[in-house]
mmCIF file of C-alpha atoms (C1' of nucleotides) in Angstrom:
data_model
loop_
_atom_site.group_PDB
_atom_site.id
_atom_site.type_symbol
_atom_site.label_atom_id
_atom_site.label_comp_id
_atom_site.label_asym_id
_atom_site.label_seq_id
_atom_site.Cartn_x
_atom_site.Cartn_y
_atom_site.Cartn_z
ATOM 1 C CA MET A 183 -0.111 -0.164 -0.226
ATOM 2 C CA GLY A 184 1.346 3.427 -1.001
ATOM 3 C CA ARG A 185 2.187 5.909 1.702
ATOM 4 C CA ARG A 186 -0.084 9.124 0.775
ATOM 5 C CA ARG A 187 -1.078 12.113 2.831
ATOM 6 C CA HIS A 188 -4.325 14.246 3.317
ATOM 7 C CA GLY A 189 -3.233 17.408 3.982
ATOM 8 C CA ALA A 190 -0.020 19.599 2.483
ATOM 9 C CA GLY A 191 1.819 19.937 5.862
ATOM 10 C CA MET A 192 3.950 21.929 7.910
ATOM 11 C CA GLY A 193 3.291 26.025 7.225
ATOM 12 C CA MET A 194 5.659 27.683 5.242
ATOM 13 C CA GLY A 195 7.271 31.002 5.639
ATOM 14 C CA PRO A 196 7.567 33.529 2.864
ATOM 15 C CA GLY A 197 11.232 32.279 1.456
ATOM 16 C CA GLY A 198 10.052 28.629 1.632
ATOM 17 C CA ALA A 199 11.391 28.175 4.569
ATOM 18 C CA PRO A 200 9.562 25.987 7.420
ATOM 19 C CA ARG A 201 8.171 27.886 9.731
ATOM 20 C CA PRO A 202 7.391 26.501 13.274
ATOM 21 C CA ARG A 203 4.735 27.897 15.838
ATOM 22 C CA ARG A 204 2.717 28.721 18.957
ATOM 23 C CA ILE A 205 0.302 27.880 21.432
ATOM 24 C CA ARG A 206 -3.156 26.545 20.351
ATOM 25 C CA ARG A 207 -6.049 28.999 20.857
ATOM 26 C CA PHE A 208 -3.702 31.432 23.173
ATOM 27 C CA VAL A 209 -5.720 34.570 22.203
ATOM 28 C CA GLU A 210 -8.613 33.348 24.338
ATOM 29 C CA PRO A 211 -7.036 33.356 27.678
ATOM 30 C CA ALA A 212 -5.224 36.374 26.813
ATOM 31 C CA VAL A 213 -8.591 38.097 25.913
ATOM 32 C CA LEU A 214 -10.050 36.051 29.483
ATOM 33 C CA LEU A 215 -7.185 37.592 31.144
ATOM 34 C CA LEU A 216 -8.147 41.801 29.743
ATOM 35 C CA LEU A 217 -11.556 40.937 31.008
ATOM 36 C CA HIS A 218 -10.855 40.528 34.032
ATOM 37 C CA ARG A 219 -9.284 43.715 34.628
ATOM 38 C CA ALA A 220 -12.067 45.589 32.617
ATOM 39 C CA PRO A 221 -15.140 45.238 30.349
ATOM 40 C CA ALA A 222 -13.760 46.364 26.838
ATOM 41 C CA HIS A 223 -14.778 45.785 23.103
ATOM 42 C CA GLY A 224 -12.707 44.070 20.513
ATOM 43 C CA TYR A 225 -10.944 46.894 19.158
ATOM 44 C CA ALA A 226 -9.606 47.829 22.540
ATOM 45 C CA LEU A 227 -8.770 44.145 23.287
ATOM 46 C CA LEU A 228 -6.430 43.918 20.229
ATOM 47 C CA GLU A 229 -4.442 46.797 21.375
ATOM 48 C CA GLY A 230 -4.230 45.249 24.823
ATOM 49 C CA LEU A 231 -3.006 41.912 23.702
ATOM 50 C CA ARG A 232 -0.108 43.725 22.523
ATOM 51 C CA GLU A 233 0.262 45.458 25.703
ATOM 52 C CA LEU A 234 0.385 42.165 27.093
ATOM 53 C CA GLY A 235 3.615 41.177 25.244
ATOM 54 C CA LEU A 236 1.661 39.662 22.164
ATOM 55 C CA GLU A 237 3.380 41.782 19.511
ATOM 56 C CA GLU A 238 4.987 39.036 17.992
ATOM 57 C CA TYR A 239 2.110 37.144 18.133
ATOM 58 C CA PRO A 240 0.136 36.650 14.684
ATOM 59 C CA MET A 241 -3.237 38.603 15.374
ATOM 60 C CA ASP A 242 -6.121 39.065 13.629
ATOM 61 C CA ALA A 243 -8.973 41.132 14.351
ATOM 62 C CA SER A 244 -11.368 38.399 13.220
ATOM 63 C CA ALA A 245 -9.652 35.906 15.309
ATOM 64 C CA ILE A 246 -10.682 37.997 18.213
ATOM 65 C CA TYR A 247 -14.180 38.787 17.163
ATOM 66 C CA ARG A 248 -14.766 35.451 16.532
ATOM 67 C CA ILE A 249 -13.491 34.295 20.178
ATOM 68 C CA LEU A 250 -15.679 36.877 21.846
ATOM 69 C CA TYR A 251 -18.846 35.566 19.913
ATOM 70 C CA ASP A 252 -17.789 32.026 21.256
ATOM 71 C CA LEU A 253 -17.203 33.319 24.720
ATOM 72 C CA GLU A 254 -20.178 34.677 24.774
ATOM 73 C CA ALA A 255 -22.267 31.417 23.394
ATOM 74 C CA GLN A 256 -20.850 29.626 26.107
ATOM 75 C CA GLY A 257 -21.360 31.992 28.862
ATOM 76 C CA MET A 258 -18.024 33.399 29.530
ATOM 77 C CA VAL A 259 -18.917 36.842 28.707
ATOM 78 C CA VAL A 260 -21.585 38.877 28.384
ATOM 79 C CA SER A 261 -21.937 41.953 26.124
ATOM 80 C CA GLN A 262 -23.992 45.104 25.444
ATOM 81 C CA ALA A 263 -24.237 47.377 22.670
ATOM 82 C CA SER A 264 -22.396 51.034 23.132
ATOM 83 C CA ARG A 265 -23.147 53.931 21.329
ATOM 84 C CA GLU A 266 -20.469 55.969 23.437
ATOM 85 C CA GLY A 267 -17.778 58.059 21.893
ATOM 86 C CA SER A 268 -17.058 56.113 18.865
ATOM 87 C CA ALA A 269 -16.451 56.800 15.329
ATOM 88 C CA GLY A 270 -17.367 53.459 13.734
ATOM 89 C CA PRO A 271 -19.844 51.132 13.872
ATOM 90 C CA PRO A 272 -21.689 49.982 16.912
ATOM 91 C CA ARG A 273 -19.293 48.834 19.638
ATOM 92 C CA ARG A 274 -20.079 45.971 21.547
ATOM 93 C CA VAL A 275 -18.504 45.762 25.158
ATOM 94 C CA TYR A 276 -17.983 42.667 26.737
ATOM 95 C CA SER A 277 -17.542 41.852 30.341
ATOM 96 C CA LEU A 278 -16.747 38.587 32.036
ATOM 97 C CA THR A 279 -18.964 36.250 33.662
ATOM 98 C CA SER A 280 -18.120 34.407 36.827
ATOM 99 C CA GLN A 281 -17.770 31.249 34.428
ATOM 100 C CA GLY A 282 -15.800 32.659 32.372
ATOM 101 C CA ASP A 283 -13.389 34.110 35.074
ATOM 102 C CA ALA A 284 -13.515 30.649 36.189
ATOM 103 C CA TYR A 285 -12.541 29.772 32.689
ATOM 104 C CA LEU A 286 -9.346 31.970 32.791
ATOM 105 C CA ASN A 287 -8.765 30.132 35.962
ATOM 106 C CA ALA A 288 -8.543 26.822 34.325
ATOM 107 C CA TRP A 289 -6.694 27.901 31.269
ATOM 108 C CA VAL A 290 -4.227 29.078 33.200
ATOM 109 C CA GLU A 291 -3.605 26.164 35.345
ATOM 110 C CA ASP A 292 -3.296 24.504 31.703
ATOM 111 C CA LEU A 293 -1.076 27.152 30.549
ATOM 112 C CA ARG A 294 1.112 25.925 33.899
ATOM 113 C CA LEU A 295 1.318 22.434 32.512
ATOM 114 C CA THR A 296 2.241 23.606 29.122
ATOM 115 C CA ASP A 297 5.014 25.497 30.452
ATOM 116 C CA GLN A 298 6.241 22.407 32.262
ATOM 117 C CA VAL A 299 5.970 20.496 29.063
ATOM 118 C CA LEU A 300 8.187 23.222 27.450
ATOM 119 C CA HIS A 301 10.907 23.376 30.239
ATOM 120 C CA ASN A 302 11.043 19.566 29.752
ATOM 121 C CA PHE A 303 11.868 19.994 26.369
ATOM 122 C CA PHE A 304 14.306 22.681 26.741
ATOM 123 C CA GLU A 305 16.165 20.537 29.072
ATOM 124 C CA ALA A 306 16.527 17.665 27.047
ATOM 125 C CA TYR A 307 17.848 20.060 24.105
ATOM 126 C CA ASP A 308 20.324 21.770 26.259
ATOM 127 C CA ALA A 309 21.451 18.486 27.597
ATOM 128 C CA GLN A 310 22.410 17.288 23.589
ATOM 129 C CA ASP A 311 25.680 18.397 22.036
ATOM 130 C CA HIS A 312 25.164 21.149 19.269
ATOM 131 C CA SER A 313 28.752 21.208 18.202
ATOM 132 C CA MET B 199 -26.764 42.160 9.523
ATOM 133 C CA GLY B 200 -27.037 39.053 11.913
ATOM 134 C CA ARG B 201 -23.834 37.831 14.213
ATOM 135 C CA ARG B 202 -23.248 34.438 13.093
ATOM 136 C CA ARG B 203 -20.091 32.358 12.830
ATOM 137 C CA HIS B 204 -18.532 29.077 10.784
ATOM 138 C CA GLY B 205 -17.515 26.715 13.662
ATOM 139 C CA ALA B 206 -18.730 25.755 16.977
ATOM 140 C CA GLY B 207 -16.014 27.417 18.487
ATOM 141 C CA MET B 208 -13.798 26.046 21.395
ATOM 142 C CA GLY B 209 -13.086 22.365 22.405
ATOM 143 C CA MET B 210 -15.449 20.775 24.687
ATOM 144 C CA GLY B 211 -14.235 17.937 27.620
ATOM 145 C CA PRO B 212 -16.189 15.056 28.597
ATOM 146 C CA GLY B 213 -18.283 16.584 31.020
ATOM 147 C CA GLY B 214 -18.844 19.556 28.501
ATOM 148 C CA ALA B 215 -16.455 21.372 30.220
ATOM 149 C CA PRO B 216 -14.598 23.874 28.182
ATOM 150 C CA ARG B 217 -11.280 22.116 27.570
ATOM 151 C CA PRO B 218 -7.987 24.873 26.883
ATOM 152 C CA ARG B 219 -5.535 23.810 25.599
ATOM 153 C CA ARG B 220 -1.687 22.984 24.457
ATOM 154 C CA ILE B 221 1.241 24.030 22.014
ATOM 155 C CA ARG B 222 0.769 23.751 18.314
ATOM 156 C CA ARG B 223 2.220 21.106 16.446
ATOM 157 C CA PHE B 224 4.483 20.347 19.260
ATOM 158 C CA VAL B 225 5.079 16.453 18.734
ATOM 159 C CA GLU B 226 7.229 17.917 15.794
ATOM 160 C CA PRO B 227 9.786 19.535 17.575
ATOM 161 C CA ALA B 228 9.772 16.652 20.052
ATOM 162 C CA VAL B 229 10.426 14.079 17.314
ATOM 163 C CA LEU B 230 13.272 15.782 15.751
ATOM 164 C CA LEU B 231 14.675 16.685 19.375
ATOM 165 C CA LEU B 232 14.538 12.103 19.549
ATOM 166 C CA LEU B 233 15.912 11.560 16.031
ATOM 167 C CA HIS B 234 18.764 14.395 16.522
ATOM 168 C CA ARG B 235 19.864 11.857 19.654
ATOM 169 C CA ALA B 236 19.488 8.603 17.518
ATOM 170 C CA PRO B 237 17.644 7.407 14.181
ATOM 171 C CA ALA B 238 14.384 5.378 15.244
ATOM 172 C CA HIS B 239 11.159 4.250 14.072
ATOM 173 C CA GLY B 240 7.906 5.443 14.802
ATOM 174 C CA TYR B 241 6.817 3.527 17.088
ATOM 175 C CA ALA B 242 9.646 4.098 19.220
ATOM 176 C CA LEU B 243 8.972 7.336 19.133
ATOM 177 C CA LEU B 244 6.255 6.866 20.300
ATOM 178 C CA GLU B 245 7.405 5.481 23.425
ATOM 179 C CA GLY B 246 10.411 8.365 22.995
ATOM 180 C CA LEU B 247 7.977 11.187 23.895
ATOM 181 C CA ARG B 248 6.436 10.101 26.883
ATOM 182 C CA GLU B 249 9.679 9.887 28.229
ATOM 183 C CA LEU B 250 10.393 13.261 27.257
ATOM 184 C CA GLY B 251 7.805 14.493 29.596
ATOM 185 C CA LEU B 252 4.812 14.350 26.829
ATOM 186 C CA GLU B 253 2.688 11.625 28.899
ATOM 187 C CA GLU B 254 0.199 14.383 29.831
ATOM 188 C CA TYR B 255 0.141 15.573 25.835
ATOM 189 C CA PRO B 256 -2.598 13.838 23.592
ATOM 190 C CA MET B 257 -1.027 11.406 21.763
ATOM 191 C CA ASP B 258 -1.897 9.821 18.607
ATOM 192 C CA ALA B 259 0.125 7.092 16.883
ATOM 193 C CA SER B 260 -0.877 8.611 13.468
ATOM 194 C CA ALA B 261 0.074 11.746 14.071
ATOM 195 C CA ILE B 262 3.766 10.856 14.607
ATOM 196 C CA TYR B 263 3.266 9.040 11.284
ATOM 197 C CA ARG B 264 1.787 11.689 9.607
ATOM 198 C CA ILE B 265 4.977 14.103 10.675
ATOM 199 C CA LEU B 266 7.527 11.778 9.902
ATOM 200 C CA TYR B 267 5.610 11.489 6.387
ATOM 201 C CA ASP B 268 5.886 15.399 5.976
ATOM 202 C CA LEU B 269 8.990 15.701 7.423
ATOM 203 C CA GLU B 270 10.402 13.281 4.944
ATOM 204 C CA ALA B 271 8.515 15.309 2.263
ATOM 205 C CA GLN B 272 10.080 18.530 3.290
ATOM 206 C CA GLY B 273 13.957 16.728 3.348
ATOM 207 C CA MET B 274 13.954 17.159 7.240
ATOM 208 C CA VAL B 275 14.605 13.217 7.517
ATOM 209 C CA VAL B 276 15.063 10.318 5.354
ATOM 210 C CA SER B 277 14.092 7.011 5.992
ATOM 211 C CA GLN B 278 14.567 3.023 5.140
ATOM 212 C CA ALA B 279 12.745 0.244 5.570
ATOM 213 C CA SER B 280 14.056 -2.171 8.216
ATOM 214 C CA ARG B 281 13.441 -5.695 8.554
ATOM 215 C CA GLU B 282 15.667 -6.119 11.976
ATOM 216 C CA GLY B 283 13.995 -8.165 14.754
ATOM 217 C CA SER B 284 10.881 -6.891 14.542
ATOM 218 C CA ALA B 285 7.196 -8.464 15.275
ATOM 219 C CA GLY B 286 4.564 -6.526 12.885
ATOM 220 C CA PRO B 287 5.178 -4.746 9.551
ATOM 221 C CA PRO B 288 8.098 -3.477 7.934
ATOM 222 C CA ARG B 289 9.479 -0.681 9.947
ATOM 223 C CA ARG B 290 10.657 2.636 8.298
ATOM 224 C CA VAL B 291 13.689 3.894 10.515
ATOM 225 C CA TYR B 292 14.258 7.608 10.006
ATOM 226 C CA SER B 293 17.579 9.757 10.630
ATOM 227 C CA LEU B 294 17.430 13.510 10.820
ATOM 228 C CA THR B 295 19.005 15.361 7.979
ATOM 229 C CA SER B 296 21.332 18.399 8.462
ATOM 230 C CA GLN B 297 18.254 20.239 7.154
ATOM 231 C CA GLY B 298 16.199 18.486 9.773
ATOM 232 C CA ASP B 299 18.941 19.421 12.661
ATOM 233 C CA ALA B 300 18.719 23.497 11.274
ATOM 234 C CA TYR B 301 14.868 22.627 11.499
ATOM 235 C CA LEU B 302 14.845 21.826 15.069
ATOM 236 C CA ASN B 303 17.418 24.519 15.695
ATOM 237 C CA ALA B 304 14.624 26.752 14.297
ATOM 238 C CA TRP B 305 11.861 25.352 16.546
ATOM 239 C CA VAL B 306 13.710 25.802 19.761
ATOM 240 C CA GLU B 307 14.397 29.610 19.252
ATOM 241 C CA ASP B 308 10.484 29.706 18.319
ATOM 242 C CA LEU B 309 9.951 27.761 21.314
ATOM 243 C CA ARG B 310 11.720 30.148 23.637
ATOM 244 C CA LEU B 311 9.982 32.922 22.499
ATOM 245 C CA THR B 312 6.605 31.282 23.123
ATOM 246 C CA ASP B 313 8.006 30.517 26.432
ATOM 247 C CA GLN B 314 8.664 34.348 26.987
ATOM 248 C CA VAL B 315 5.113 35.111 25.601
ATOM 249 C CA LEU B 316 3.462 32.472 28.035
ATOM 250 C CA HIS B 317 5.546 34.469 31.046
ATOM 251 C CA ASN B 318 4.586 37.379 30.093
ATOM 252 C CA PHE B 319 1.299 36.161 30.443
ATOM 253 C CA PHE B 320 1.733 34.678 33.970
ATOM 254 C CA GLU B 321 3.237 37.688 35.577
ATOM 255 C CA ALA B 322 0.170 39.522 34.053
ATOM 256 C CA TYR B 323 -2.070 37.052 35.371
ATOM 257 C CA ASP B 324 -0.506 36.845 39.136
ATOM 258 C CA ALA B 325 -0.503 40.807 39.264
ATOM 259 C CA GLN B 326 -4.162 40.621 39.009
ATOM 260 C CA ASP B 327 -6.315 39.764 42.146
ATOM 261 C CA HIS B 328 -8.060 36.358 42.450
ATOM 262 C CA SER B 329 -9.607 36.840 45.719
ATOM 263 C "C1'" DA C 225 -23.204 66.368 -1.227
ATOM 264 C "C1'" DT C 226 -20.123 63.495 -2.058
ATOM 265 C "C1'" DC C 227 -15.446 61.465 -1.117
ATOM 266 C "C1'" DC C 228 -12.182 60.197 1.602
ATOM 267 C "C1'" DT C 229 -10.250 58.568 6.335
ATOM 268 C "C1'" DC C 230 -10.508 56.673 9.877
ATOM 269 C "C1'" DT C 231 -11.960 53.841 13.380
ATOM 270 C "C1'" DA C 232 -14.636 49.167 14.461
ATOM 271 C "C1'" DT C 233 -17.149 44.991 13.350
ATOM 272 C "C1'" DT C 234 -18.941 41.144 10.717
ATOM 273 C "C1'" DT C 235 -18.113 37.516 6.767
ATOM 274 C "C1'" DG C 236 -16.498 34.006 3.726
ATOM 275 C "C1'" DC C 237 -13.052 30.901 2.483
ATOM 276 C "C1'" DA C 238 -9.192 27.745 1.968
ATOM 277 C "C1'" DG C 239 -5.504 25.171 3.839
ATOM 278 C "C1'" DA C 240 -3.827 23.445 8.124
ATOM 279 C "C1'" DT C 241 -4.577 21.026 11.975
ATOM 280 C "C1'" DG C 242 -5.615 17.435 15.700
ATOM 281 C "C1'" DA C 243 -8.641 13.724 17.886
ATOM 282 C "C1'" DC C 244 -10.613 9.563 16.996
ATOM 283 C "C1'" DA C 245 -11.758 5.072 15.052
ATOM 284 C "C1'" DA C 246 -10.455 1.455 11.799
ATOM 285 C "C1'" DA C 247 -8.043 -1.126 8.514
ATOM 286 C "C1'" DT C 248 -3.989 -3.533 7.489
ATOM 287 C "C1'" DA C 249 0.533 -6.313 8.009
ATOM 288 C "C1'" DG C 250 3.660 -9.829 9.746
ATOM 289 C "C1'" DC C 251 5.304 -12.556 13.732
ATOM 290 C "C1'" DA C 252 4.470 -15.962 17.475
ATOM 291 C "C1'" DT C 253 1.350 -18.746 20.531
ATOM 292 C "C1'" DT C 254 -2.990 -21.237 21.580
ATOM 293 C "C1'" DA D 202 -7.313 -20.719 11.983
ATOM 294 C "C1'" DA D 203 -7.587 -17.885 15.829
ATOM 295 C "C1'" DT D 204 -6.041 -14.969 18.865
ATOM 296 C "C1'" DG D 205 -2.778 -11.738 20.534
ATOM 297 C "C1'" DC D 206 1.011 -7.965 20.109
ATOM 298 C "C1'" DT D 207 3.689 -5.056 17.789
ATOM 299 C "C1'" DA D 208 3.730 -1.698 13.799
ATOM 300 C "C1'" DT D 209 2.584 1.401 10.134
ATOM 301 C "C1'" DT D 210 -1.532 3.228 7.395
ATOM 302 C "C1'" DT D 211 -5.527 5.453 6.098
ATOM 303 C "C1'" DG D 212 -10.167 7.548 6.550
ATOM 304 C "C1'" DT D 213 -12.713 11.305 8.458
ATOM 305 C "C1'" DC D 214 -14.868 15.021 10.720
ATOM 306 C "C1'" DA D 215 -14.521 18.926 13.395
ATOM 307 C "C1'" DT D 216 -12.294 22.916 14.165
ATOM 308 C "C1'" DC D 217 -8.807 26.287 13.972
ATOM 309 C "C1'" DT D 218 -5.893 29.865 11.249
ATOM 310 C "C1'" DG D 219 -4.908 33.419 8.774
ATOM 311 C "C1'" DC D 220 -5.863 36.224 4.934
ATOM 312 C "C1'" DA D 221 -8.881 39.139 2.294
ATOM 313 C "C1'" DA D 222 -12.476 41.847 1.619
ATOM 314 C "C1'" DA D 223 -17.696 43.486 2.829
ATOM 315 C "C1'" DT D 224 -19.864 46.519 6.224
ATOM 316 C "C1'" DA D 225 -20.763 50.586 8.981
ATOM 317 C "C1'" DG D 226 -20.235 55.017 11.057
ATOM 318 C "C1'" DA D 227 -18.648 59.808 12.212
ATOM 319 C "C1'" DG D 228 -15.701 63.488 10.953
ATOM 320 C "C1'" DG D 229 -13.111 66.598 7.363
ATOM 321 C "C1'" DA D 230 -11.989 68.060 3.341
ATOM 322 C "C1'" DT D 231 -13.172 69.280 -1.509
#
DNA sequence: ATCCTCTATTTGCAGATGACAAATAGCATT
DNA sequence: AATGCTATTTGTCATCTGCAAATAGAGGAT
């Protein structure tokens, strides 16, 4: 039987160089954390994420709005339309529910495990010779 | 215009509890690291990953074999069939190429950045009150 | 008034990824 | 020949991601 596969595989950088990458769904906990501080609308969160140290992270407005939408569907946040001092379409201001707060905590626990796994990896890597 | 979305969103745990998760494509660098140590076949890598501290990581044999296949297509590894002392179908033993070695290094650099982002996040989280 | 620009949000889509299930394959026992 | 173990391969589906573009409202310029 031949050896075939189903997708193209690994992401490619501009020059065709393979480009390794990142934590999954990381914007979600980041958004939760920002909302834990204070209610905010999507665009503000987009900026807040940069300040959180995610400048290097690939950031897409649509990702944030979709995450917000999903979080609301899950009851993690609630939103209300707002007409305050905005230029542009009506904003929607989101705030964290207590469920969302618990979810943030769960995320943090999970991320600490992830961090541990990462460090195991670094340790193993550093123990190797790279002459 | 209505507010709709394209997928269902966030992964769910068994009990329906939202389940946050992990680093993307992390098995790839782990496999590269193992191959940096010594050539191996898929099944052996599967076990090697556990020892690397990925027990908690969701691990699926198919993921590994597909990653191996992709890596080979990219020239990161080369393989040869082997008939040695195996019970079961013919094994394929993979070894790292110099390109693959460079790729591993790129992965590590990227993961260190990821680690940094993670720590920024923890810091911000811990600075918050969770009374 | 019309056009442009800036702020914001929403939508569409294609390719990538991950989780799970099951098929396949060969050897050794029973 | 049936069962069990080691190993590899394939299929499928539900998401997830990145990118592009459509939509929307307010203010300012021509």
